[in-house]
GROMACS .gro file of N, CA and C in nm:
model
  399
    1MET      N    1  -4.195 -17.798 -20.847
    1MET     CA    2  -4.316 -17.778 -20.759
    1MET      C    3  -4.316 -17.840 -20.693
    2PHE      N    4  -4.316 -18.051 -20.689
    2PHE     CA    5  -4.364 -18.143 -20.682
    2PHE      C    6  -4.271 -18.201 -20.551
    3ARG      N    7  -4.139 -18.161 -20.596
    3ARG     CA    8  -4.034 -18.167 -20.461
    3ARG      C    9  -4.032 -18.105 -20.362
    4LYS      N   10  -3.992 -18.038 -20.361
    4LYS     CA   11  -4.057 -17.843 -20.279
    4LYS      C   12  -4.146 -17.935 -20.200
    5LEU      N   13  -4.224 -17.940 -20.242
    5LEU     CA   14  -4.336 -17.993 -20.181
    5LEU      C   15  -4.309 -18.152 -20.124
    6MET      N   16  -4.225 -18.255 -20.152
    6MET     CA   17  -4.265 -18.362 -20.157
    6MET      C   18  -4.086 -18.300 -19.975
    7ALA      N   19  -4.030 -18.298 -20.049
    7ALA     CA   20  -3.949 -18.258 -19.940
    7ALA      C   21  -3.943 -18.151 -19.794
    8GLY      N   22  -4.098 -18.059 -19.804
    8GLY     CA   23  -4.122 -17.952 -19.673
    8GLY      C   24  -4.231 -18.109 -19.608
    9PHE      N   25  -4.275 -18.162 -19.695
    9PHE     CA   26  -4.337 -18.225 -19.627
    9PHE      C   27  -4.289 -18.327 -19.539
   10ILE      N   28  -4.212 -18.352 -19.616
   10ILE     CA   29  -4.047 -18.447 -19.543
   10ILE      C   30  -3.975 -18.435 -19.413
   11ALA      N   31  -3.977 -18.320 -19.440
   11ALA     CA   32  -3.916 -18.216 -19.318
   11ALA      C   33  -4.048 -18.136 -19.251
   12LEU      N   34  -4.188 -18.172 -19.164
   12LEU     CA   35  -4.217 -18.215 -19.134
   12LEU      C   36  -4.267 -18.298 -19.078
   13LEU      N   37  -4.222 -18.390 -19.172
   13LEU     CA   38  -4.341 -18.542 -19.073
   13LEU      C   39  -4.098 -18.580 -18.994
   14TRP      N   40  -4.048 -18.599 -19.013
   14TRP     CA   41  -3.901 -18.561 -18.982
   14TRP      C   42  -3.916 -18.504 -18.854
   15SER      N   43  -3.988 -18.362 -18.868
   15SER     CA   44  -3.885 -18.326 -18.729
   15SER      C   45  -4.028 -18.350 -18.562
   16VAL      N   46  -4.157 -18.404 -18.653
   16VAL     CA   47  -4.272 -18.443 -18.555
   16VAL      C   48  -4.219 -18.583 -18.545
   17MET      N   49  -4.160 -18.696 -18.583
   17MET     CA   50  -4.105 -18.771 -18.483
   17MET      C   51  -4.022 -18.729 -18.423
   18ALA      N   52  -3.944 -18.687 -18.468
   18ALA     CA   53  -3.864 -18.601 -18.380
   18ALA      C   54  -3.883 -18.592 -18.192
   19LEU      N   55  -3.977 -18.515 -18.224
   19LEU     CA   56  -4.096 -18.425 -18.105
   19LEU      C   57  -4.134 -18.555 -18.043
   20ALA      N   58  -4.195 -18.640 -18.103
   20ALA     CA   59  -4.247 -18.805 -18.076
   20ALA      C   60  -4.177 -18.838 -17.974
   21ALA      N   61  -4.242 -18.848 -17.796
   21ALA     CA   62  -4.191 -18.961 -17.729
   21ALA      C   63  -4.150 -19.149 -17.718
   22VAL      N   64  -4.057 -19.122 -17.687
   22VAL     CA   65  -3.974 -19.259 -17.669
   22VAL      C   66  -4.017 -19.331 -17.584
   23GLU      N   67  -4.092 -19.484 -17.521
   23GLU     CA   68  -4.107 -19.550 -17.478
   23GLU      C   69  -4.019 -19.620 -17.414
   24VAL      N   70  -4.038 -19.613 -17.330
   24VAL     CA   71  -3.897 -19.681 -17.223
   24VAL      C   72  -3.879 -19.831 -17.269
   25ASN      N   73  -3.987 -19.889 -17.265
   25ASN     CA   74  -3.992 -20.032 -17.234
   25ASN      C   75  -4.094 -20.026 -17.396
   26LYS      N   76  -4.105 -20.034 -17.493
   26LYS     CA   77  -4.037 -19.996 -17.653
   26LYS      C   78  -3.963 -20.017 -17.754
   27ALA      N   79  -3.894 -19.950 -17.703
   27ALA     CA   80  -3.813 -19.807 -17.748
   27ALA      C   81  -3.669 -20.010 -17.777
   28ASN      N   82  -3.640 -19.956 -17.979
   28ASN     CA   83  -3.518 -20.046 -17.951
   28ASN      C   84  -3.395 -19.880 -17.902
   29GLU      N   85  -3.256 -19.984 -17.945
   29GLU     CA   86  -3.148 -19.883 -17.956
   29GLU      C   87  -3.161 -19.795 -18.015
   30ALA      N   88  -3.212 -19.787 -18.052
   30ALA     CA   89  -3.167 -19.681 -18.222
   30ALA      C   90  -3.190 -19.599 -18.182
   31GLU      N   91  -3.364 -19.564 -18.127
   31GLU     CA   92  -3.478 -19.477 -18.009
   31GLU      C   93  -3.402 -19.423 -17.928
   32LEU      N   94  -3.398 -19.538 -17.808
   32LEU     CA   95  -3.261 -19.475 -17.692
   32LEU      C   96  -3.182 -19.401 -17.740
   33THR      N   97  -3.103 -19.391 -17.784
   33THR     CA   98  -3.014 -19.293 -17.810
   33THR      C   99  -2.998 -19.158 -17.874
   34SER      N  100  -3.154 -19.143 -17.969
   34SER     CA  101  -3.160 -19.070 -18.035
   34SER      C  102  -3.191 -18.973 -17.874
   35ILE      N  103  -3.277 -18.996 -17.749
   35ILE     CA  104  -3.257 -18.891 -17.673
   35ILE      C  105  -3.158 -18.893 -17.575
   36LYS      N  106  -3.150 -18.726 -17.585
   36LYS     CA  107  -2.984 -18.668 -17.570
   36LYS      C  108  -2.969 -18.685 -17.376
   37GLY      N  109  -2.829 -18.743 -17.409
   37GLY     CA  110  -2.835 -18.771 -17.294
   37GLY      C  111  -2.774 -18.980 -17.276
   38ILE      N  112  -2.851 -19.087 -17.350
   38ILE     CA  113  -2.834 -19.147 -17.376
   38ILE      C  114  -2.759 -19.255 -17.451
   39GLY      N  115  -2.682 -19.236 -17.434
   39GLY     CA  116  -2.557 -19.292 -17.531
   39GLY      C  117  -2.558 -19.461 -17.569
   40PRO      N  118  -2.445 -19.580 -17.602
   40PRO     CA  119  -2.416 -19.648 -17.667
   40PRO      C  120  -2.481 -19.723 -17.497
   41ALA      N  121  -2.374 -19.783 -17.450
   41ALA     CA  122  -2.410 -19.793 -17.264
   41ALA      C  123  -2.516 -19.787 -17.238
   42MET      N  124  -2.506 -19.683 -17.191
   42MET     CA  125  -2.646 -19.651 -17.099
   42MET      C  126  -2.717 -19.694 -17.200
   43SER      N  127  -2.819 -19.737 -17.325
   43SER     CA  128  -2.878 -19.803 -17.353
   43SER      C  129  -2.956 -19.925 -17.365
   44ALA      N  130  -2.719 -19.980 -17.366
   44ALA     CA  131  -2.734 -20.117 -17.378
   44ALA      C  132  -2.802 -20.140 -17.213
   45ARG      N  133  -2.717 -20.072 -17.088
   45ARG     CA  134  -2.818 -20.097 -16.976
   45ARG      C  135  -2.882 -20.091 -16.964
   46ILE      N  136  -3.021 -20.059 -17.014
   46ILE     CA  137  -3.160 -20.024 -17.057
   46ILE      C  138  -3.262 -20.095 -17.075
   47LEU      N  139  -3.155 -20.176 -17.209
   47LEU     CA  140  -3.239 -20.325 -17.295
   47LEU      C  141  -3.203 -20.412 -17.191
   48GLU      N  142  -3.097 -20.451 -17.157
   48GLU     CA  143  -3.010 -20.556 -16.961
   48GLU      C  144  -3.094 -20.497 -16.960
   49GLU      N  145  -3.227 -20.468 -16.847
   49GLU     CA  146  -3.327 -20.458 -16.747
   49GLU      C  147  -3.377 -20.479 -16.800
   50ARG      N  148  -3.405 -20.474 -16.911
   50ARG     CA  149  -3.532 -20.492 -16.955
   50ARG      C  150  -3.582 -20.568 -16.996
   51LYS      N  151  -3.502 -20.675 -17.026
   51LYS     CA  152  -3.518 -20.792 -17.027
   51LYS      C  153  -3.557 -20.820 -16.953
   52SER      N  154  -3.535 -20.846 -16.816
   52SER     CA  155  -3.530 -20.962 -16.692
   52SER      C  156  -3.712 -20.873 -16.685
   53SER      N  157  -3.741 -20.781 -16.729
   53SER     CA  158  -3.928 -20.750 -16.756
   53SER      C  159  -3.894 -20.607 -16.782
   54ALA      N  160  -4.029 -20.606 -16.807
   54ALA     CA  161  -4.127 -20.413 -16.854
   54ALA      C  162  -4.044 -20.302 -16.688
   55PHE      N  163  -4.044 -20.215 -16.735
   55PHE     CA  164  -4.028 -20.071 -16.622
   55PHE      C  165  -4.189 -20.069 -16.605
   56LYS      N  166  -4.191 -20.085 -16.483
   56LYS     CA  167  -4.283 -20.089 -16.377
   56LYS      C  168  -4.401 -19.937 -16.381
   57ASP      N  169  -4.238 -19.824 -16.363
   57ASP     CA  170  -4.323 -19.700 -16.339
   57ASP      C  171  -4.194 -19.590 -16.341
   58TRP      N  172  -4.139 -19.501 -16.324
   58TRP     CA  173  -4.019 -19.366 -16.274
   58TRP      C  174  -3.904 -19.465 -16.225
   59PRO      N  175  -3.995 -19.530 -16.087
   59PRO     CA  176  -3.929 -19.473 -15.977
   59PRO      C  177  -3.844 -19.582 -15.915
   60ASP      N  178  -3.907 -19.740 -16.054
   60ASP     CA  179  -3.849 -19.896 -16.078
   60ASP      C  180  -3.707 -19.817 -16.191
   61PHE      N  181  -3.762 -19.817 -16.275
   61PHE     CA  182  -3.706 -19.716 -16.366
   61PHE      C  183  -3.512 -19.734 -16.338
   62ILE      N  184  -3.533 -19.624 -16.221
   62ILE     CA  185  -3.452 -19.470 -16.139
   62ILE      C  186  -3.378 -19.627 -16.114
   63ALA      N  187  -3.422 -19.770 -16.036
   63ALA     CA  188  -3.449 -19.774 -15.878
   63ALA      C  189  -3.290 -19.916 -15.965
   64ARG      N  190  -3.303 -19.939 -16.104
   64ARG     CA  191  -3.303 -20.116 -16.222
   64ARG      C  192  -3.164 -19.995 -16.294
   65VAL      N  193  -3.166 -19.962 -16.354
   65VAL     CA  194  -3.091 -19.880 -16.423
   65VAL      C  195  -2.993 -19.816 -16.346
   66LYS      N  196  -2.857 -19.848 -16.376
   66LYS     CA  197  -2.746 -19.847 -16.311
   66LYS      C  198  -2.682 -19.707 -16.338
   67GLY      N  199  -2.634 -19.546 -16.242
   67GLY     CA  200  -2.703 -19.464 -16.333
   67GLY      C  201  -2.836 -19.335 -16.361
   68VAL      N  202  -2.885 -19.402 -16.309
   68VAL     CA  203  -3.030 -19.268 -16.361
   68VAL      C  204  -3.007 -19.258 -16.211
   69GLY      N  205  -3.025 -19.159 -16.166
   69GLY     CA  206  -3.066 -19.081 -16.099
   69GLY      C  207  -3.187 -19.036 -16.138
   70GLU      N  208  -3.260 -18.861 -15.983
   70GLU     CA  209  -3.421 -18.911 -16.061
   70GLU      C  210  -3.373 -18.695 -16.171
   71PRO      N  211  -3.233 -18.622 -16.069
   71PRO     CA  212  -3.204 -18.530 -16.231
   71PRO      C  213  -3.211 -18.610 -16.292
   72THR      N  214  -3.132 -18.726 -16.373
   72THR     CA  215  -3.139 -18.729 -16.481
   72THR      C  216  -3.254 -18.843 -16.554
   73ALA      N  217  -3.260 -18.943 -16.453
   73ALA     CA  218  -3.419 -18.950 -16.541
   73ALA      C  219  -3.543 -18.784 -16.509
   74ALA      N  220  -3.520 -18.695 -16.493
   74ALA     CA  221  -3.574 -18.586 -16.560
   74ALA      C  222  -3.564 -18.524 -16.659
   75LYS      N  223  -3.420 -18.480 -16.678
   75LYS     CA  224  -3.328 -18.492 -16.824
   75LYS      C  225  -3.412 -18.548 -16.901
   76PHE      N  226  -3.396 -18.661 -16.891
   76PHE     CA  227  -3.469 -18.731 -16.997
   76PHE      C  228  -3.593 -18.782 -17.126
   77SER      N  229  -3.688 -18.737 -16.930
   77SER     CA  230  -3.777 -18.721 -16.911
   77SER      C  231  -3.824 -18.654 -17.081
   78GLY      N  232  -3.743 -18.420 -16.968
   78GLY     CA  233  -3.768 -18.340 -17.073
   78GLY      C  234  -3.707 -18.370 -17.175
   79GLU      N  235  -3.622 -18.416 -17.227
   79GLU     CA  236  -3.629 -18.481 -17.385
   79GLU      C  237  -3.701 -18.625 -17.428
   80GLY      N  238  -3.774 -18.600 -17.352
   80GLY     CA  239  -3.904 -18.722 -17.468
   80GLY      C  240  -3.923 -18.881 -17.418
   81LEU      N  241  -3.858 -18.970 -17.334
   81LEU     CA  242  -3.795 -19.080 -17.315
   81LEU      C  243  -3.944 -19.058 -17.156
   82THR      N  244  -4.051 -19.188 -17.235
   82THR     CA  245  -4.171 -19.211 -17.124
   82THR      C  246  -4.102 -19.308 -17.060
   83VAL      N  247  -4.209 -19.406 -16.951
   83VAL     CA  248  -4.271 -19.524 -16.899
   83VAL      C  249  -4.364 -19.594 -16.889
   84ASN      N  250  -4.395 -19.636 -16.932
   84ASN     CA  251  -4.560 -19.667 -16.962
   84ASN      C  252  -4.625 -19.506 -16.970
   85GLY      N  253  -4.544 -19.435 -17.062
   85GLY     CA  254  -4.664 -19.342 -17.111
   85GLY      C  255  -4.653 -19.197 -17.073
   86THR      N  256  -4.603 -19.222 -16.946
   86THR     CA  257  -4.637 -19.077 -16.835
   86THR      C  258  -4.467 -18.985 -16.854
   87SER      N  259  -4.439 -18.856 -16.786
   87SER     CA  260  -4.307 -18.878 -16.860
   87SER      C  261  -4.255 -18.885 -16.637
   88TYR      N  262  -4.221 -18.845 -16.634
   88TYR     CA  263  -4.106 -18.824 -16.514
   88TYR      C  264  -4.188 -18.657 -16.413
   89LYS      N  265  -4.205 -18.679 -16.261
   89LYS     CA  266  -4.262 -18.591 -16.238
   89LYS      C  267  -4.135 -18.641 -16.097
   90GLY      N  268  -4.070 -18.581 -16.126
   90GLY     CA  269  -3.951 -18.567 -15.966
   90GLY      C  270  -4.019 -18.495 -15.818
   91GLN      N  271  -3.939 -18.624 -15.730
   91GLN     CA  272  -3.982 -18.504 -15.613
   91GLN      C  273  -3.980 -18.334 -15.559
   92GLY      N  274  -3.902 -18.315 -15.680
   92GLY     CA  275  -3.814 -18.204 -15.629
   92GLY      C  276  -3.646 -18.169 -15.672
   93ALA      N  277  -3.591 -18.051 -15.671
   93ALA     CA  278  -3.484 -18.047 -15.597
   93ALA      C  279  -3.500 -18.056 -15.475
   94LYS      N  280  -3.408 -18.098 -15.378
   94LYS     CA  281  -3.264 -18.048 -15.305
   94LYS      C  282  -3.217 -17.924 -15.272
   95PRO      N  283  -3.226 -17.820 -15.205
   95PRO     CA  284  -3.141 -17.742 -15.133
   95PRO      C  285  -3.113 -17.779 -15.135
   96ASP      N  286  -2.970 -17.699 -15.171
   96ASP     CA  287  -2.883 -17.661 -15.187
   96ASP      C  288  -2.802 -17.656 -14.947
   97ALA      N  289  -2.644 -17.678 -14.978
   97ALA     CA  290  -2.606 -17.592 -14.825
   97ALA      C  291  -2.630 -17.514 -14.842
   98LYS      N  292  -2.640 -17.442 -14.942
   98LYS     CA  293  -2.539 -17.270 -14.954
   98LYS      C  294  -2.718 -17.188 -14.905
   99ASP      N  295  -2.821 -17.188 -14.928
   99ASP     CA  296  -3.025 -17.149 -14.971
   99ASP      C  297  -2.997 -17.239 -14.836
  100THR      N  298  -3.005 -17.370 -14.768
  100THR     CA  299  -3.044 -17.380 -14.620
  100THR      C  300  -2.979 -17.306 -14.547
  101ALA      N  301  -2.823 -17.229 -14.522
  101ALA     CA  302  -2.743 -17.178 -14.474
  101ALA      C  303  -2.785 -17.065 -14.451
  102ALA      N  304  -2.834 -16.930 -14.575
  102ALA     CA  305  -2.936 -16.869 -14.565
  102ALA      C  306  -3.037 -16.829 -14.496
  103LYS      N  307  -3.071 -16.998 -14.546
  103LYS     CA  308  -3.245 -16.978 -14.519
  103LYS      C  309  -3.287 -16.932 -14.246
  104ASP      N  310  -3.144 -17.059 -14.274
  104ASP     CA  311  -3.140 -17.078 -14.106
  104ASP      C  312  -3.075 -16.941 -14.091
  105THR      N  313  -2.979 -16.807 -14.120
  105THR     CA  314  -2.927 -16.723 -14.090
  105THR      C  315  -3.073 -16.638 -14.057
  106LYS      N  316  -3.128 -16.636 -14.126
  106LYS     CA  317  -3.273 -16.562 -14.171
  106LYS      C  318  -3.351 -16.505 -14.080
  107ASP      N  319  -3.352 -16.644 -14.022
  107ASP     CA  320  -3.484 -16.728 -13.934
  107ASP      C  321  -3.389 -16.751 -13.854
  108THR      N  322  -3.303 -16.704 -13.716
  108THR     CA  323  -3.277 -16.641 -13.635
  108THR      C  324  -3.237 -16.504 -13.600
  109ALA      N  325  -3.199 -16.518 -13.694
  109ALA     CA  326  -3.269 -16.326 -13.704
  109ALA      C  327  -3.391 -16.293 -13.721
  110ALA      N  328  -3.493 -16.359 -13.800
  110ALA     CA  329  -3.657 -16.302 -13.753
  110ALA      C  330  -3.687 -16.372 -13.602
  111LYS      N  331  -3.656 -16.386 -13.539
  111LYS     CA  332  -3.699 -16.500 -13.406
  111LYS      C  333  -3.634 -16.388 -13.293
  112GLY      N  334  -3.492 -16.367 -13.328
  112GLY     CA  335  -3.423 -16.290 -13.255
  112GLY      C  336  -3.318 -16.313 -13.154
  113ALA      N  337  -3.275 -16.422 -13.181
  113ALA     CA  338  -3.270 -16.534 -13.165
  113ALA      C  339  -3.088 -16.494 -13.121
  114LYS      N  340  -3.005 -16.541 -13.068
  114LYS     CA  341  -2.847 -16.494 -13.033
  114LYS      C  342  -2.756 -16.575 -13.160
  115PRO      N  343  -2.688 -16.540 -13.294
  115PRO     CA  344  -2.671 -16.553 -13.356
  115PRO      C  345  -2.596 -16.656 -13.330
  116THR      N  346  -2.572 -16.785 -13.436
  116THR     CA  347  -2.413 -16.802 -13.429
  116THR      C  348  -2.366 -16.769 -13.466
  117LYS      N  349  -2.217 -16.871 -13.387
  117LYS     CA  350  -2.026 -16.824 -13.441
  117LYS      C  351  -2.071 -16.807 -13.593
  118ASP      N  352  -2.117 -16.894 -13.735
  118ASP     CA  353  -2.059 -16.769 -13.829
  118ASP      C  354  -2.189 -16.747 -13.814
  119GLN      N  355  -2.269 -16.706 -13.844
  119GLN     CA  356  -2.365 -16.603 -13.820
  119GLN      C  357  -2.293 -16.479 -13.810
  120ALA      N  358  -2.233 -16.442 -13.609
  120ALA     CA  359  -2.159 -16.259 -13.615
  120ALA      C  360  -2.039 -16.246 -13.597
  121SER      N  361  -1.977 -16.380 -13.713
  121SER     CA  362  -1.875 -16.298 -13.759
  121SER      C  363  -1.942 -16.209 -13.944
  122LYS      N  364  -2.035 -16.291 -14.011
  122LYS     CA  365  -2.101 -16.148 -14.076
  122LYS      C  366  -2.143 -16.088 -14.043
  123PRO      N  367  -2.067 -15.946 -14.135
  123PRO     CA  368  -2.146 -15.787 -14.080
  123PRO      C  369  -2.301 -15.821 -14.138
  124ALA      N  370  -2.338 -15.688 -14.059
  124ALA     CA  371  -2.594 -15.691 -13.970
  124ALA      C  372  -2.511 -15.568 -14.147
  125THR      N  373  -2.639 -15.612 -14.221
  125THR     CA  374  -2.723 -15.545 -14.308
  125THR      C  375  -2.783 -15.419 -14.334
  126PRO      N  376  -2.613 -15.336 -14.337
  126PRO     CA  377  -2.739 -15.153 -14.302
  126PRO      C  378  -2.889 -15.210 -14.254
  127ALA      N  379  -2.953 -15.111 -14.256
  127ALA     CA  380  -3.139 -15.024 -14.286
  127ALA      C  381  -3.113 -14.936 -14.405
  128LYS      N  382  -3.265 -14.962 -14.396
  128LYS     CA  383  -3.308 -14.851 -14.550
  128LYS      C  384  -3.282 -14.663 -14.478
  129ALA      N  385  -3.215 -14.622 -14.550
  129ALA     CA  386  -3.290 -14.505 -14.525
  129ALA      C  387  -3.427 -14.392 -14.505
  130GLY      N  388  -3.454 -14.306 -14.349
  130GLY     CA  389  -3.544 -14.249 -14.404
  130GLY      C  390  -3.737 -14.465 -14.383
  131ALA      N  391  -3.591 -14.588 -14.335
  131ALA     CA  392  -3.721 -14.643 -14.280
  131ALA      C  393  -3.729 -14.630 -14.059
  132ALA      N  394  -3.919 -14.656 -14.071
  132ALA     CA  395  -3.982 -14.625 -13.915
  132ALA      C  396  -3.908 -14.734 -13.836
  133SER      N  397  -3.847 -14.734 -13.710
  133SER     CA  398  -3.792 -14.854 -13.643
  133SER      C  399  -3.914 -14.891 -13.555
   0.00000   0.00000   0.00000
């Protein structure tokens, strides 16, 4: 009975530790590589950059560590990595070219402007039956 209780306690403790944040300015190589997406090469780059000075914030981390951009920083943060105790709060996703083109098409149609050559080649969407004009 005691063994089962102890095993349960250890499992609970282990799961809490796995969910704990990993501070980039204090973590060792093993702690960094516990973050999904950070392998030995990335952790080595992080530790090398940290030798010169601690990371001030996420933009400083992104600027100094080769191979880390906003999407990667967001992913690392979601996996538990922090810089000075804070999670990454990025600028948001940039719209796709497809999303922008679709928005432009809708804007042009809404303004009653003449469609572009590209837009004119697309078939018009038929009006729903029973819709008032």
